[in-house]
């Protein structure tokens, strides 16, 4: 869901899979997972910022991301599962 510069996104990765998740955000610090810092969430590892996205490496599981973007553009993406 997107509301102006705020993004909420639910991601489910099947068992025994991994993925690279691109979350639109101003910085990695602007991303939460289930209300806590995404960089400290179990199963997630903050990798880098790329083209207005916080990039996370993720293990299988369910994630609820929230972020604030630099503008109202951009789109979230998952690759590699």
Short mmCIF file of N, CA and C in Angstrom, two decimals, residues 1-79:
data_model
loop_
_atom_site.label_atom_id
_atom_site.label_comp_id
_atom_site.label_asym_id
_atom_site.label_seq_id
_atom_site.Cartn_x
_atom_site.Cartn_y
_atom_site.Cartn_z
N UNK A 1 0.84 -1.18 0.00
CA UNK A 1 0.00 0.00 0.00
C UNK A 1 0.88 1.23 0.00
N UNK A 2 0.44 2.21 -0.70
CA UNK A 2 1.20 3.46 -0.78
C UNK A 2 0.26 4.60 -0.45
N UNK A 3 0.72 5.49 0.44
CA UNK A 3 -0.06 6.66 0.81
C UNK A 3 0.89 7.84 0.81
N UNK A 4 0.94 8.56 -0.30
CA UNK A 4 1.89 9.66 -0.44
C UNK A 4 3.31 9.12 -0.42
N UNK A 5 4.10 9.57 0.55
CA UNK A 5 5.49 9.13 0.64
C UNK A 5 5.65 7.91 1.56
N UNK A 6 4.55 7.38 2.12
CA UNK A 6 4.62 6.21 3.00
C UNK A 6 4.26 4.94 2.22
N UNK A 7 5.04 3.88 2.49
CA UNK A 7 4.81 2.59 1.83
C UNK A 7 4.66 1.52 2.90
N UNK A 8 3.64 0.65 2.74
CA UNK A 8 3.50 -0.55 3.57
C UNK A 8 3.45 -1.73 2.62
N UNK A 9 4.17 -2.81 2.98
CA UNK A 9 4.31 -3.91 2.05
C UNK A 9 4.49 -5.21 2.81
N UNK A 10 3.67 -6.21 2.50
CA UNK A 10 3.79 -7.54 3.08
C UNK A 10 4.46 -8.47 2.08
N UNK A 11 5.48 -9.19 2.55
CA UNK A 11 6.24 -10.11 1.70
C UNK A 11 6.28 -11.46 2.39
N UNK A 12 5.97 -12.52 1.66
CA UNK A 12 6.10 -13.89 2.17
C UNK A 12 7.04 -14.65 1.25
N UNK A 13 8.11 -15.20 1.83
CA UNK A 13 9.06 -16.02 1.07
C UNK A 13 8.88 -17.47 1.50
N UNK A 14 8.73 -18.38 0.54
CA UNK A 14 8.51 -19.78 0.86
C UNK A 14 9.71 -20.41 1.59
N UNK A 15 9.48 -21.52 2.30
CA UNK A 15 10.57 -22.21 2.99
C UNK A 15 11.74 -22.52 2.05
N UNK A 16 12.93 -22.51 2.60
CA UNK A 16 14.17 -22.84 1.88
C UNK A 16 14.45 -21.90 0.71
N UNK A 17 14.03 -20.65 0.82
CA UNK A 17 14.30 -19.68 -0.25
C UNK A 17 14.95 -18.44 0.34
N UNK A 18 15.57 -17.67 -0.52
CA UNK A 18 16.12 -16.37 -0.16
C UNK A 18 15.72 -15.39 -1.25
N UNK A 19 15.81 -14.11 -0.94
CA UNK A 19 15.45 -13.09 -1.93
C UNK A 19 16.19 -11.79 -1.62
N UNK A 20 16.31 -10.98 -2.65
CA UNK A 20 16.78 -9.61 -2.50
C UNK A 20 15.54 -8.73 -2.58
N UNK A 21 15.32 -7.92 -1.55
CA UNK A 21 14.12 -7.10 -1.47
C UNK A 21 14.51 -5.63 -1.58
N UNK A 22 13.87 -4.92 -2.50
CA UNK A 22 14.10 -3.49 -2.73
C UNK A 22 12.91 -2.72 -2.17
N UNK A 23 13.13 -1.95 -1.12
CA UNK A 23 12.07 -1.19 -0.48
C UNK A 23 12.32 0.30 -0.73
N UNK A 24 11.40 1.00 -1.40
CA UNK A 24 11.59 2.43 -1.61
C UNK A 24 11.74 3.13 -0.26
N UNK A 25 12.81 3.92 -0.10
CA UNK A 25 13.07 4.58 1.18
C UNK A 25 14.09 5.69 1.01
N UNK A 26 14.05 6.67 1.92
CA UNK A 26 15.06 7.73 1.93
C UNK A 26 16.40 7.18 2.40
N UNK A 27 16.35 6.22 3.34
CA UNK A 27 17.57 5.58 3.86
C UNK A 27 17.18 4.25 4.48
N UNK A 28 18.17 3.42 4.79
CA UNK A 28 17.90 2.14 5.45
C UNK A 28 17.26 2.34 6.80
N UNK A 29 17.55 3.47 7.45
CA UNK A 29 16.97 3.76 8.76
C UNK A 29 15.49 4.10 8.69
N UNK A 30 14.98 4.40 7.50
CA UNK A 30 13.57 4.74 7.33
C UNK A 30 12.69 3.51 7.09
N UNK A 31 13.26 2.31 7.18
CA UNK A 31 12.51 1.08 6.93
C UNK A 31 12.33 0.32 8.23
N UNK A 32 11.07 -0.05 8.52
CA UNK A 32 10.80 -0.91 9.67
C UNK A 32 10.21 -2.22 9.18
N UNK A 33 10.36 -3.24 10.00
CA UNK A 33 9.75 -4.55 9.72
C UNK A 33 8.98 -4.92 10.99
N UNK A 34 7.66 -5.01 10.86
CA UNK A 34 6.77 -5.30 12.00
C UNK A 34 7.01 -4.32 13.16
N UNK A 35 7.26 -3.05 12.84
CA UNK A 35 7.36 -2.00 13.83
C UNK A 35 8.74 -1.76 14.41
N UNK A 36 9.73 -2.60 14.08
CA UNK A 36 11.10 -2.43 14.58
C UNK A 36 12.03 -2.18 13.39
N UNK A 37 13.24 -1.73 13.67
CA UNK A 37 14.21 -1.47 12.61
C UNK A 37 14.40 -2.71 11.74
N UNK A 38 14.21 -2.55 10.42
CA UNK A 38 14.37 -3.68 9.51
C UNK A 38 15.80 -4.19 9.50
N UNK A 39 16.75 -3.31 9.73
CA UNK A 39 18.16 -3.71 9.73
C UNK A 39 18.48 -4.67 10.87
N UNK A 40 17.64 -4.71 11.90
CA UNK A 40 17.87 -5.59 13.04
C UNK A 40 16.90 -6.77 13.09
N UNK A 41 16.03 -6.89 12.09
CA UNK A 41 15.02 -7.95 12.09
C UNK A 41 15.65 -9.31 11.78
N UNK A 42 15.16 -10.33 12.45
CA UNK A 42 15.64 -11.68 12.21
C UNK A 42 15.30 -12.08 10.78
N UNK A 43 16.27 -12.64 10.07
CA UNK A 43 16.07 -13.09 8.70
C UNK A 43 16.37 -12.04 7.64
N UNK A 44 16.60 -10.79 8.06
CA UNK A 44 16.90 -9.71 7.12
C UNK A 44 18.31 -9.19 7.36
N UNK A 45 18.96 -8.80 6.27
CA UNK A 45 20.26 -8.13 6.36
C UNK A 45 20.24 -6.95 5.41
N UNK A 46 20.43 -5.74 5.96
CA UNK A 46 20.51 -4.55 5.12
C UNK A 46 21.79 -4.64 4.31
N UNK A 47 21.66 -4.48 2.99
CA UNK A 47 22.80 -4.60 2.10
C UNK A 47 23.34 -3.24 1.66
N UNK A 48 22.43 -2.36 1.17
CA UNK A 48 22.90 -1.09 0.61
C UNK A 48 21.68 -0.24 0.21
N UNK A 49 21.95 1.00 -0.17
CA UNK A 49 20.97 1.86 -0.81
C UNK A 49 21.27 1.84 -2.31
N UNK A 50 20.23 1.75 -3.11
CA UNK A 50 20.40 1.72 -4.56
C UNK A 50 19.21 2.39 -5.24
N UNK A 51 19.47 3.49 -5.94
CA UNK A 51 18.44 4.19 -6.71
C UNK A 51 17.16 4.46 -5.92
N UNK A 52 17.31 4.96 -4.70
CA UNK A 52 16.15 5.29 -3.89
C UNK A 52 15.49 4.12 -3.18
N UNK A 53 16.18 2.98 -3.16
CA UNK A 53 15.66 1.79 -2.48
C UNK A 53 16.64 1.31 -1.42
N UNK A 54 16.10 0.89 -0.27
CA UNK A 54 16.90 0.17 0.72
C UNK A 54 16.87 -1.29 0.28
N UNK A 55 18.04 -1.90 0.12
CA UNK A 55 18.13 -3.26 -0.40
C UNK A 55 18.45 -4.20 0.77
N UNK A 56 17.62 -5.23 0.92
CA UNK A 56 17.78 -6.22 1.98
C UNK A 56 17.93 -7.60 1.38
N UNK A 57 18.78 -8.42 2.00
CA UNK A 57 18.85 -9.84 1.69
C UNK A 57 17.96 -10.52 2.72
N UNK A 58 17.07 -11.40 2.27
CA UNK A 58 16.08 -11.98 3.16
C UNK A 58 16.05 -13.50 3.08
N UNK A 59 15.86 -14.13 4.23
CA UNK A 59 15.64 -15.57 4.31
C UNK A 59 14.13 -15.82 4.24
N UNK A 60 13.75 -17.08 4.12
CA UNK A 60 12.33 -17.40 4.06
C UNK A 60 11.62 -16.88 5.31
N UNK A 61 10.35 -16.53 5.15
CA UNK A 61 9.56 -16.01 6.25
C UNK A 61 8.56 -14.98 5.78
N UNK A 62 7.88 -14.37 6.74
CA UNK A 62 6.89 -13.32 6.45
C UNK A 62 7.41 -12.00 7.00
N UNK A 63 7.29 -10.97 6.21
CA UNK A 63 7.79 -9.65 6.58
C UNK A 63 6.73 -8.60 6.30
N UNK A 64 6.63 -7.63 7.20
CA UNK A 64 5.74 -6.48 7.01
C UNK A 64 6.62 -5.23 7.06
N UNK A 65 6.86 -4.65 5.89
CA UNK A 65 7.72 -3.48 5.77
C UNK A 65 6.90 -2.19 5.81
N UNK A 66 7.47 -1.17 6.43
CA UNK A 66 6.95 0.19 6.35
C UNK A 66 8.14 1.09 6.07
N UNK A 67 7.94 2.08 5.20
CA UNK A 67 9.04 3.00 4.89
C UNK A 67 8.50 4.36 4.51
N UNK A 68 9.42 5.31 4.48
CA UNK A 68 9.13 6.66 4.01
C UNK A 68 10.05 6.90 2.83
N UNK A 69 9.47 7.28 1.69
CA UNK A 69 10.25 7.51 0.48
C UNK A 69 10.61 8.98 0.36
N UNK A 70 11.57 9.24 -0.51
CA UNK A 70 12.00 10.62 -0.76
C UNK A 70 10.91 11.40 -1.48
N UNK A 71 10.08 10.70 -2.24
CA UNK A 71 8.97 11.33 -2.96
C UNK A 71 7.84 10.32 -3.06
N UNK A 72 6.84 10.61 -3.84
CA UNK A 72 5.71 9.71 -3.96
C UNK A 72 5.88 8.72 -5.11
N UNK A 73 7.06 8.67 -5.74
CA UNK A 73 7.32 7.72 -6.82
C UNK A 73 7.96 6.46 -6.30
N UNK A 74 8.41 5.60 -7.21
CA UNK A 74 9.12 4.39 -6.80
C UNK A 74 8.18 3.21 -6.64
N UNK A 75 8.79 2.02 -6.69
CA UNK A 75 8.03 0.80 -6.53
C UNK A 75 8.88 -0.24 -5.85
N UNK A 76 8.26 -1.03 -4.99
CA UNK A 76 8.97 -2.09 -4.29
C UNK A 76 9.15 -3.29 -5.21
N UNK A 77 10.18 -4.10 -4.94
CA UNK A 77 10.44 -5.27 -5.77
C UNK A 77 11.13 -6.36 -4.96
N UNK A 78 10.88 -7.61 -5.38
CA UNK A 78 11.56 -8.76 -4.80
C UNK A 78 12.18 -9.53 -5.94
N UNK A 79 13.45 -9.94 -5.80
CA UNK A 79 14.10 -10.75 -6.82
C UNK A 79 14.74 -11.96 -6.19
#
